[in-house]
Amino acid sequence: AQKVTQAQTEISVVEKEDVTLDCVYETRDTTYYLFWYKQPPSGELVFLIRRNSFDEQNEISGRYSWNFQKSTSSFNFTITASQVVDSAVYFCALLGGYGGATNKLIFGTGTLLAVQP
Amino acid sequence: DAGVIQSPRHEVTEMGQEVTLRCKPISGHNSLFWYRQTMMRGLELLIYFNNNVPIDDSGMPEDRFSAKMPNASFSTLKIQPSEPRDSAVYFCASSLEAGVGGELFFGEGSRLTVL
């Protein structure tokens, strides 16, 4: 079975603090993909990043960085120097079943990040 | 370039009525997904299509729900008869090569309220 766990339901920080959102996944597939999506208060789901299971290199994009560790089945997301505009619900998601007809993007329950001015 | 287009954005209806939600995927994408989002259950995959063919509908709650994709540029999700517990935001998403990790692009959602 595939599962994504985001244990942090809600995080509140003050602007300019760094914050890390945790994501732990379960899958039996050897090839899979991990994603992060952002859902701002307006409600749309915005794609942030995709990682495949063979690429454990950490990635940095501006104030965002991602730490993928297969040994702990984690794909954590860090926002450096948070801003009020970062306030949103962040979802981690897993796509497994590589190449087959059973591909499903399974989402975690999301972490609500509130950045206070 | 237009993204995934969903209609209606908001729908308020009474219990027992038929509801039809519509989706136009991004041109050229070959996979289409319907998700439902509620506070209690989060984001749930209802059904997805590859090349207009339903591949997995195991997430469809019950027979009151049905989805079709008559061509590559249009899909519908129908609820008949609707019930208050169907109230949710329904998202449509499309992807190019979802099978090899292509990201899903989501529409803005259709917020359904069943009274």
mmCIF file of C-alpha atoms in Angstrom, chain A residues 33 35 37 39 42-47 50 91 95-109, chain B residues 9 33 35 37 41-43 45 48 50 55-56 58-59 91 97-108:
data_model
loop_
_atom_site.group_PDB
_atom_site.id
_atom_site.type_symbol
_atom_site.label_atom_id
_atom_site.label_comp_id
_atom_site.label_asym_id
_atom_site.label_seq_id
_atom_site.Cartn_x
_atom_site.Cartn_y
_atom_site.Cartn_z
ATOM 1 C CA TYR A 33 7.894 10.058 -7.740
ATOM 2 C CA PHE A 35 5.793 15.919 -5.222
ATOM 3 C CA TYR A 37 2.033 21.168 -3.953
ATOM 4 C CA GLN A 39 -2.637 25.458 -1.809
ATOM 5 C CA SER A 42 -7.503 31.167 -2.886
ATOM 6 C CA GLY A 43 -7.810 27.389 -3.185
ATOM 7 C CA GLU A 44 -5.894 26.371 -6.280
ATOM 8 C CA LEU A 45 -3.234 23.668 -6.132
ATOM 9 C CA VAL A 46 0.148 24.819 -7.338
ATOM 10 C CA PHE A 47 2.909 22.403 -8.289
ATOM 11 C CA ARG A 50 8.895 16.641 -8.431
ATOM 12 C CA PHE A 91 0.769 18.883 0.395
ATOM 13 C CA LEU A 95 3.086 8.656 -7.426
ATOM 14 C CA GLY A 96 3.932 5.006 -7.691
ATOM 15 C CA GLY A 97 3.123 2.140 -10.020
ATOM 16 C CA TYR A 98 5.727 3.269 -12.520
ATOM 17 C CA GLY A 99 4.879 2.490 -16.113
ATOM 18 C CA GLY A 100 1.802 0.563 -15.222
ATOM 19 C CA ALA A 101 -1.857 1.295 -15.502
ATOM 20 C CA THR A 102 -2.351 1.872 -11.835
ATOM 21 C CA ASN A 103 -0.637 5.188 -11.404
ATOM 22 C CA LYS A 104 -2.166 7.210 -8.639
ATOM 23 C CA LEU A 105 -1.023 10.433 -7.073
ATOM 24 C CA ILE A 106 -1.674 9.978 -3.377
ATOM 25 C CA PHE A 107 -1.669 13.072 -1.205
ATOM 26 C CA GLY A 108 -0.804 13.542 2.433
ATOM 27 C CA THR A 109 -3.219 15.362 4.684
ATOM 28 C CA ARG B 9 -16.806 27.275 -9.975
ATOM 29 C CA PHE B 33 -7.912 12.989 -12.836
ATOM 30 C CA TYR B 35 -10.167 14.581 -6.974
ATOM 31 C CA GLN B 37 -11.292 17.664 -1.196
ATOM 32 C CA ARG B 41 -10.884 13.221 4.195
ATOM 33 C CA GLY B 42 -8.447 15.594 2.528
ATOM 34 C CA LEU B 43 -7.682 15.112 -1.161
ATOM 35 C CA LEU B 45 -8.618 10.509 -5.973
ATOM 36 C CA TYR B 48 -8.528 8.832 -13.564
ATOM 37 C CA ASN B 50 -5.563 7.618 -19.675
ATOM 38 C CA ILE B 55 -8.241 3.284 -15.667
ATOM 39 C CA ASP B 56 -9.103 3.258 -11.992
ATOM 40 C CA SER B 58 -11.915 2.596 -7.159
ATOM 41 C CA GLY B 59 -12.132 5.960 -5.438
ATOM 42 C CA PHE B 91 -10.724 19.253 -8.603
ATOM 43 C CA GLU B 97 2.890 11.241 -19.075
ATOM 44 C CA ALA B 98 1.625 10.815 -15.548
ATOM 45 C CA GLY B 99 2.906 7.260 -15.764
ATOM 46 C CA VAL B 100 6.476 8.491 -15.775
ATOM 47 C CA GLY B 101 6.101 11.102 -13.117
ATOM 48 C CA GLY B 102 4.643 13.985 -15.036
ATOM 49 C CA GLU B 103 3.235 16.542 -12.688
ATOM 50 C CA LEU B 104 -0.496 17.099 -12.438
ATOM 51 C CA PHE B 105 -1.887 20.494 -13.305
ATOM 52 C CA PHE B 106 -5.016 21.307 -11.380
ATOM 53 C CA GLY B 107 -8.025 23.397 -12.225
ATOM 54 C CA GLU B 108 -9.353 25.949 -9.780
#
